[in-house]
CSV table of C-alpha atoms in Angstrom, one decimal:
chain,number,residue,atom,x,y,z
A,1,UNK,CA,30.5,6.2,-5.3
A,2,UNK,CA,28.6,4.3,-2.6
A,3,UNK,CA,24.9,3.3,-3.1
A,4,UNK,CA,23.9,5.9,-0.5
A,5,UNK,CA,26.0,8.6,-2.2
A,6,UNK,CA,24.4,7.7,-5.6
A,7,UNK,CA,20.9,7.9,-4.1
A,8,UNK,CA,21.7,11.3,-2.5
A,9,UNK,CA,22.9,12.6,-5.8
A,10,UNK,CA,19.8,11.3,-7.6
A,11,UNK,CA,17.5,13.0,-4.9
A,12,UNK,CA,19.3,16.3,-5.4
A,13,UNK,CA,19.0,16.0,-9.2
A,14,UNK,CA,15.3,15.2,-9.0
A,15,UNK,CA,14.8,18.2,-6.6
A,16,UNK,CA,16.4,20.5,-9.1
A,17,UNK,CA,14.2,19.1,-11.9
A,18,UNK,CA,11.0,19.2,-9.9
A,19,UNK,CA,11.4,22.7,-8.6
A,20,UNK,CA,12.0,24.0,-12.1
A,21,UNK,CA,9.3,21.9,-13.7
A,22,UNK,CA,6.4,22.9,-11.3
A,23,UNK,CA,7.6,26.5,-10.9
A,24,UNK,CA,8.6,26.4,-7.2
A,25,UNK,CA,11.3,28.9,-7.9
A,26,UNK,CA,8.8,31.5,-9.0
A,27,UNK,CA,8.3,34.4,-6.5
A,28,UNK,CA,4.6,33.6,-6.1
A,29,UNK,CA,2.5,30.5,-6.5
A,30,UNK,CA,0.5,30.0,-9.7
A,31,UNK,CA,0.7,33.8,-10.4
A,32,UNK,CA,-1.2,34.6,-7.2
A,33,UNK,CA,-0.5,37.1,-4.6
A,34,UNK,CA,0.9,34.4,-2.3
A,35,UNK,CA,4.3,32.9,-1.9
A,36,UNK,CA,4.5,29.1,-1.8
A,37,UNK,CA,4.8,29.1,2.0
A,38,UNK,CA,1.8,31.5,2.4
A,39,UNK,CA,-0.3,29.3,0.1
A,40,UNK,CA,0.6,26.2,2.1
A,41,UNK,CA,-0.4,27.9,5.4
A,42,UNK,CA,-3.7,29.0,3.8
A,43,UNK,CA,-4.3,25.4,2.7
A,44,UNK,CA,-3.7,24.1,6.2
A,45,UNK,CA,-6.1,26.6,7.6
A,46,UNK,CA,-8.7,25.6,5.1
A,47,UNK,CA,-8.3,21.9,5.6
A,48,UNK,CA,-7.9,21.5,9.4
A,49,UNK,CA,-10.5,21.5,12.1
A,50,UNK,CA,-9.7,24.4,14.4
A,51,UNK,CA,-5.9,24.4,14.3
A,52,UNK,CA,-3.6,26.6,16.4
A,53,UNK,CA,-0.6,28.5,15.1
A,54,UNK,CA,1.8,26.2,17.1
A,55,UNK,CA,0.3,23.1,15.5
A,56,UNK,CA,0.7,24.5,12.0
A,57,UNK,CA,4.3,25.7,12.7
A,58,UNK,CA,5.2,22.2,14.0
A,59,UNK,CA,3.7,20.3,11.1
A,60,UNK,CA,5.1,22.5,8.4
A,61,UNK,CA,8.4,23.0,10.2
A,62,UNK,CA,8.1,26.8,10.1
A,63,UNK,CA,9.8,29.2,12.3
A,64,UNK,CA,7.1,30.4,14.7
A,65,UNK,CA,8.1,34.1,14.2
A,66,UNK,CA,7.9,33.7,10.4
A,67,UNK,CA,4.4,32.1,10.7
A,68,UNK,CA,3.3,34.9,13.0
A,69,UNK,CA,4.2,37.4,10.3
A,70,UNK,CA,2.2,35.4,7.7
A,71,UNK,CA,-0.8,35.2,10.0
A,72,UNK,CA,-0.7,38.9,10.8
A,73,UNK,CA,-0.7,39.6,7.0
A,74,UNK,CA,-3.7,37.3,6.5
A,75,UNK,CA,-5.6,38.9,9.4
A,76,UNK,CA,-4.9,42.4,8.1
A,77,UNK,CA,-6.2,41.3,4.6
A,78,UNK,CA,-9.4,39.8,6.2
A,79,UNK,CA,-8.5,36.3,5.2
A,80,UNK,CA,-8.4,34.7,8.7
A,81,UNK,CA,-10.0,35.1,12.1
A,82,UNK,CA,-9.1,33.8,15.5
A,83,UNK,CA,-11.2,32.8,18.6
A,84,UNK,CA,-10.3,31.6,22.1
A,85,UNK,CA,-10.6,27.9,22.6
A,86,UNK,CA,-13.4,27.3,25.2
A,87,UNK,CA,-11.6,24.2,26.4
A,88,UNK,CA,-8.3,26.0,26.9
A,89,UNK,CA,-8.3,29.7,27.3
A,90,UNK,CA,-4.6,29.9,26.4
A,91,UNK,CA,-5.2,28.4,22.9
A,92,UNK,CA,-6.4,30.5,20.0
A,93,UNK,CA,-8.2,28.6,17.2
A,94,UNK,CA,-7.6,29.9,13.6
A,95,UNK,CA,-10.0,29.7,10.7
A,96,UNK,CA,-10.5,31.2,7.3
A,97,UNK,CA,-13.1,33.9,6.7
A,98,UNK,CA,-15.3,33.8,3.6
A,99,UNK,CA,-12.7,35.9,1.8
A,100,UNK,CA,-10.0,33.5,2.9
A,101,UNK,CA,-12.0,30.5,1.5
A,102,UNK,CA,-12.4,32.3,-1.8
A,103,UNK,CA,-8.7,33.0,-2.0
A,104,UNK,CA,-7.9,29.4,-1.2
A,105,UNK,CA,-10.3,28.2,-3.8
A,106,UNK,CA,-8.7,30.3,-6.5
A,107,UNK,CA,-5.2,29.0,-5.6
A,108,UNK,CA,-6.4,25.4,-5.7
A,109,UNK,CA,-8.1,25.9,-9.0
A,110,UNK,CA,-5.0,27.4,-10.5
A,111,UNK,CA,-2.9,24.6,-9.1
A,112,UNK,CA,-5.2,22.0,-10.6
A,113,UNK,CA,-4.9,23.7,-13.9
A,114,UNK,CA,-1.1,23.8,-13.7
A,115,UNK,CA,-1.0,20.1,-12.8
A,116,UNK,CA,-3.4,19.3,-15.7
A,117,UNK,CA,-1.1,21.1,-18.1
A,118,UNK,CA,1.9,19.3,-16.7
A,119,UNK,CA,0.5,15.8,-17.3
A,120,UNK,CA,-1.7,16.6,-20.3
A,121,UNK,CA,0.7,15.1,-22.8
A,122,UNK,CA,1.0,11.8,-21.0
A,123,UNK,CA,-0.8,8.6,-22.1
A,124,UNK,CA,-3.2,6.8,-19.7
A,125,UNK,CA,-0.4,4.2,-18.9
A,126,UNK,CA,2.1,7.0,-18.3
A,127,UNK,CA,-0.3,8.8,-15.9
A,128,UNK,CA,-0.9,5.5,-14.0
A,129,UNK,CA,2.9,5.0,-13.8
A,130,UNK,CA,3.5,8.5,-12.5
A,131,UNK,CA,0.7,8.1,-9.9
A,132,UNK,CA,2.2,4.9,-8.7
A,133,UNK,CA,5.7,6.4,-8.5
A,134,UNK,CA,4.5,9.4,-6.5
A,135,UNK,CA,2.6,7.1,-4.1
A,136,UNK,CA,5.7,4.9,-3.7
A,137,UNK,CA,7.9,7.9,-2.9
A,138,UNK,CA,5.4,9.2,-0.4
A,139,UNK,CA,5.1,5.8,1.3
A,140,UNK,CA,8.9,5.4,1.5
A,141,UNK,CA,9.8,8.9,2.7
A,142,UNK,CA,6.6,9.9,4.4
A,143,UNK,CA,5.9,10.0,8.2
A,144,UNK,CA,5.8,6.5,9.6
A,145,UNK,CA,2.8,7.4,11.7
A,146,UNK,CA,0.5,7.8,8.7
A,147,UNK,CA,-1.8,4.9,8.2
A,148,UNK,CA,-1.5,3.3,4.7
A,149,UNK,CA,-4.5,2.4,2.7
A,150,UNK,CA,-4.6,-1.4,2.3
A,151,UNK,CA,-6.9,-3.1,-0.2
A,152,UNK,CA,-7.5,-6.6,-1.6
A,153,UNK,CA,-8.8,-7.1,-5.1
A,154,UNK,CA,-9.2,-10.0,-7.6
A,155,UNK,CA,-6.4,-10.5,-10.1
A,156,UNK,CA,-6.6,-9.0,-13.6
A,157,UNK,CA,-4.5,-9.1,-16.8
A,158,UNK,CA,-0.8,-8.8,-16.0
A,159,UNK,CA,-1.1,-9.7,-12.3
A,160,UNK,CA,0.0,-13.4,-12.6
A,161,UNK,CA,3.2,-12.3,-14.4
A,162,UNK,CA,3.8,-9.8,-11.7
A,163,UNK,CA,3.4,-12.4,-8.9
A,164,UNK,CA,5.9,-14.8,-10.7
A,165,UNK,CA,8.5,-12.0,-11.1
A,166,UNK,CA,8.2,-10.6,-7.6
A,167,UNK,CA,8.2,-14.0,-5.8
A,168,UNK,CA,11.2,-15.2,-7.9
A,169,UNK,CA,13.2,-12.1,-7.0
A,170,UNK,CA,12.2,-12.1,-3.3
A,171,UNK,CA,13.1,-15.7,-2.7
A,172,UNK,CA,16.4,-15.3,-4.6
A,173,UNK,CA,17.3,-12.3,-2.5
A,174,UNK,CA,16.1,-13.6,0.9
A,175,UNK,CA,16.8,-17.3,0.7
A,176,UNK,CA,19.2,-17.7,-2.2
A,177,UNK,CA,16.8,-19.8,-4.3
A,178,UNK,CA,17.8,-20.2,-7.9
A,179,UNK,CA,16.0,-19.7,-11.2
A,180,UNK,CA,14.3,-23.1,-11.1
A,181,UNK,CA,11.9,-21.7,-8.5
A,182,UNK,CA,10.8,-19.1,-11.0
A,183,UNK,CA,10.1,-22.0,-13.4
A,184,UNK,CA,7.8,-23.6,-10.7
A,185,UNK,CA,6.0,-20.3,-10.2
A,186,UNK,CA,5.5,-19.8,-13.9
A,187,UNK,CA,4.0,-23.3,-14.2
A,188,UNK,CA,1.6,-22.7,-11.3
A,189,UNK,CA,0.6,-19.3,-12.7
A,190,UNK,CA,0.0,-20.7,-16.2
A,191,UNK,CA,-2.0,-23.6,-14.8
A,192,UNK,CA,-4.1,-21.2,-12.7
A,193,UNK,CA,-5.0,-19.2,-15.8
A,194,UNK,CA,-5.5,-22.2,-18.1
A,195,UNK,CA,-7.5,-24.3,-15.7
A,196,UNK,CA,-9.4,-21.5,-14.0
A,197,UNK,CA,-12.9,-22.5,-12.8
A,198,UNK,CA,-15.3,-19.8,-11.9
A,199,UNK,CA,-16.7,-20.4,-8.3
A,200,UNK,CA,-13.8,-22.7,-7.5
A,201,UNK,CA,-10.6,-20.7,-8.1
A,202,UNK,CA,-9.6,-17.2,-7.0
A,203,UNK,CA,-6.6,-14.9,-6.6
A,204,UNK,CA,-6.3,-11.9,-4.2
A,205,UNK,CA,-3.9,-9.1,-5.0
A,206,UNK,CA,-3.0,-6.9,-2.0
A,207,UNK,CA,-2.4,-3.2,-2.6
A,208,UNK,CA,-0.9,-0.6,-0.3
A,209,UNK,CA,-1.8,2.9,-1.4
A,210,UNK,CA,-2.6,1.6,-4.8
A,211,UNK,CA,0.7,-0.4,-5.2
A,212,UNK,CA,0.6,-4.2,-5.4
A,213,UNK,CA,2.4,-5.6,-2.4
A,214,UNK,CA,1.3,-9.2,-2.1
A,215,UNK,CA,-0.9,-12.1,-3.3
A,216,UNK,CA,-2.5,-15.5,-2.6
A,217,UNK,CA,-4.1,-18.1,-4.8
A,218,UNK,CA,-7.1,-20.4,-4.1
A,219,UNK,CA,-6.9,-23.4,-6.5
A,220,UNK,CA,-9.3,-26.3,-6.8
A,221,UNK,CA,-8.0,-29.8,-5.9
A,222,UNK,CA,-11.2,-31.8,-6.4
A,223,UNK,CA,-14.8,-30.8,-5.5
A,224,UNK,CA,-14.2,-30.7,-1.7
A,225,UNK,CA,-10.5,-29.7,-1.3
A,226,UNK,CA,-8.9,-26.4,-2.1
A,227,UNK,CA,-5.2,-25.5,-2.2
A,228,UNK,CA,-3.7,-22.3,-0.8
A,229,UNK,CA,-0.8,-21.3,-3.1
A,230,UNK,CA,1.9,-18.7,-3.6
A,231,UNK,CA,1.3,-16.5,-0.6
A,232,UNK,CA,3.7,-13.6,-0.5
A,233,UNK,CA,4.1,-10.1,0.8
A,234,UNK,CA,6.6,-7.6,-0.4
A,235,UNK,CA,9.4,-6.9,2.1
A,236,UNK,CA,8.5,-3.1,2.3
A,237,UNK,CA,4.9,-3.9,3.2
A,238,UNK,CA,5.5,-6.4,6.0
A,239,UNK,CA,4.4,-5.8,9.5
A,240,UNK,CA,1.0,-4.4,8.4
A,241,UNK,CA,-0.9,-7.6,8.8
A,242,UNK,CA,-1.2,-8.1,5.0
A,243,UNK,CA,-0.3,-11.7,5.1
A,244,UNK,CA,-3.0,-12.5,7.7
A,245,UNK,CA,-5.5,-10.5,5.6
A,246,UNK,CA,-4.7,-12.5,2.5
A,247,UNK,CA,-4.9,-15.9,4.3
A,248,UNK,CA,-8.1,-14.9,6.0
A,249,UNK,CA,-9.7,-13.8,2.7
A,250,UNK,CA,-8.5,-17.0,1.0
A,251,UNK,CA,-10.1,-19.2,3.7
A,252,UNK,CA,-13.3,-17.2,3.6
A,253,UNK,CA,-13.5,-17.5,-0.2
A,254,UNK,CA,-13.0,-21.3,0.1
A,255,UNK,CA,-15.8,-21.5,2.6
A,256,UNK,CA,-18.1,-19.5,0.3
A,257,UNK,CA,-17.2,-21.8,-2.6
A,258,UNK,CA,-18.3,-24.8,-0.4
A,259,UNK,CA,-15.0,-26.5,0.1
A,260,UNK,CA,-14.7,-28.7,3.1
A,261,UNK,CA,-10.9,-28.9,3.4
A,262,UNK,CA,-7.8,-26.8,2.5
A,263,UNK,CA,-4.2,-27.9,2.0
A,264,UNK,CA,-1.0,-26.1,1.3
A,265,UNK,CA,2.7,-27.0,0.7
A,266,UNK,CA,5.5,-24.8,2.0
A,267,UNK,CA,9.1,-25.1,3.3
A,268,UNK,CA,10.2,-24.9,7.0
A,269,UNK,CA,12.5,-21.9,6.3
A,270,UNK,CA,9.4,-19.7,5.5
A,271,UNK,CA,8.8,-19.1,9.2
A,272,UNK,CA,6.6,-16.0,9.0
A,273,UNK,CA,4.2,-17.7,6.6
A,274,UNK,CA,4.1,-20.8,8.8
A,275,UNK,CA,3.1,-18.7,11.8
A,276,UNK,CA,0.2,-17.3,9.9
A,277,UNK,CA,-1.0,-20.8,8.8
A,278,UNK,CA,-0.8,-22.1,12.4
A,279,UNK,CA,-2.8,-19.1,13.7
A,280,UNK,CA,-5.4,-19.8,11.0
A,281,UNK,CA,-5.9,-23.3,12.3
A,282,UNK,CA,-3.8,-25.3,9.8
A,283,UNK,CA,-2.0,-28.3,11.2
A,284,UNK,CA,1.2,-29.9,10.0
A,285,UNK,CA,0.5,-33.4,8.5
A,286,UNK,CA,3.7,-34.3,6.7
A,287,UNK,CA,7.4,-33.3,6.2
A,288,UNK,CA,10.0,-34.4,3.7
A,289,UNK,CA,13.5,-33.5,2.9
A,290,UNK,CA,14.3,-32.5,-0.7
A,291,UNK,CA,16.8,-30.6,-2.8
A,292,UNK,CA,15.1,-27.9,-4.8
A,293,UNK,CA,15.8,-24.4,-6.1
A,294,UNK,CA,19.5,-25.0,-5.4
A,295,UNK,CA,19.0,-25.6,-1.6
A,296,UNK,CA,18.5,-28.5,0.8
A,297,UNK,CA,15.0,-27.9,2.2
A,298,UNK,CA,12.4,-29.5,4.4
A,299,UNK,CA,9.0,-29.4,2.6
A,300,UNK,CA,5.8,-29.3,4.7
A,301,UNK,CA,2.2,-30.1,4.0
A,302,UNK,CA,-0.4,-28.3,6.1
A,303,UNK,CA,-4.1,-29.0,6.3
A,304,UNK,CA,-7.2,-27.3,7.5
A,305,UNK,CA,-10.1,-29.7,8.1
A,306,UNK,CA,-13.8,-29.0,8.7
A,307,UNK,CA,-13.6,-25.8,6.8
A,308,UNK,CA,-17.3,-25.0,7.0
A,309,UNK,CA,-17.0,-24.8,10.8
A,310,UNK,CA,-13.7,-22.9,10.8
A,311,UNK,CA,-13.3,-20.4,13.6
A,312,UNK,CA,-10.1,-18.6,14.5
A,313,UNK,CA,-8.6,-15.1,15.0
A,314,UNK,CA,-7.2,-14.6,11.5
A,315,UNK,CA,-8.8,-11.4,10.0
A,316,UNK,CA,-11.8,-12.0,7.8
A,317,UNK,CA,-14.1,-9.9,5.7
A,318,UNK,CA,-15.3,-8.0,8.9
A,319,UNK,CA,-11.7,-6.8,9.4
A,320,UNK,CA,-11.2,-6.1,5.8
A,321,UNK,CA,-14.0,-3.6,5.9
A,322,UNK,CA,-12.4,-1.8,8.9
A,323,UNK,CA,-11.0,1.8,8.5
A,324,UNK,CA,-7.9,1.8,6.4
A,325,UNK,CA,-8.7,-1.5,4.6
A,326,UNK,CA,-10.8,-1.9,1.4
A,327,UNK,CA,-12.2,-5.2,0.3
A,328,UNK,CA,-13.2,-5.4,-3.4
A,329,UNK,CA,-14.7,-8.2,-5.4
A,330,UNK,CA,-13.9,-6.6,-8.8
């Protein structure tokens, strides 16, 4: 069986499990008077700003005639009302009446209760794992037009181990580096924890919809020089500007700590990271050939001087506070 065939079989198995577990095969939703489709239409009417029937049909992928029958039923029951759009006389705006809002509130309350019962026996760690899994499925299979929620936060217990694991696997998959690179990462991570100096060292963890997807480290190298270390972004999260956000946050933190200079070491094959460093104002100051991690490589040292007067177009804290991005210090 091919990988795709195995995935399709697993999706179908999960669908059978999920529909049975949450009761989607029942005739009505949460023992209400509404079918699942009717409840979803009611939800959309209650959570949209002046939708039309055609918009709801398109978004829910409903047959327009089927939706019309549902809306007629709602109107006859006094749950909905319609008015002509003053900007477009051909368009009718739908909304819930007071009775409709009461019906929706009852459905939502019952659904919340059912969900609480479903997860009531899970431990805190199991609930967190389930939440992350659902977010991941939504991100992987959801509409590409939806804007993900990006956040940066400081590291906490367990994060350094995650960084070592993810970077070791990513560089093995993408560049064929061997396990000796994991040893280097582990040494850097251990030194960061062991030699951590408050106000001199820092680590940012990037999250996408609550899932960790990248990291960067700021490490002291004397009183005036800081090192940028172990920048990485998960393959699935690339193209969102997360690498630029991490580098910008790292530089801003170094400035706040009073450093005058930043340095970093990388390899020339890491072209995407190099482009970010160049854009941030780093300049290449040294190169050397070496054999490491099972490969012949060209190591590079980059430097950012006059850090306190640094100005460039890499996103900083102003951008990190923009819609869709959260910037947390704890």
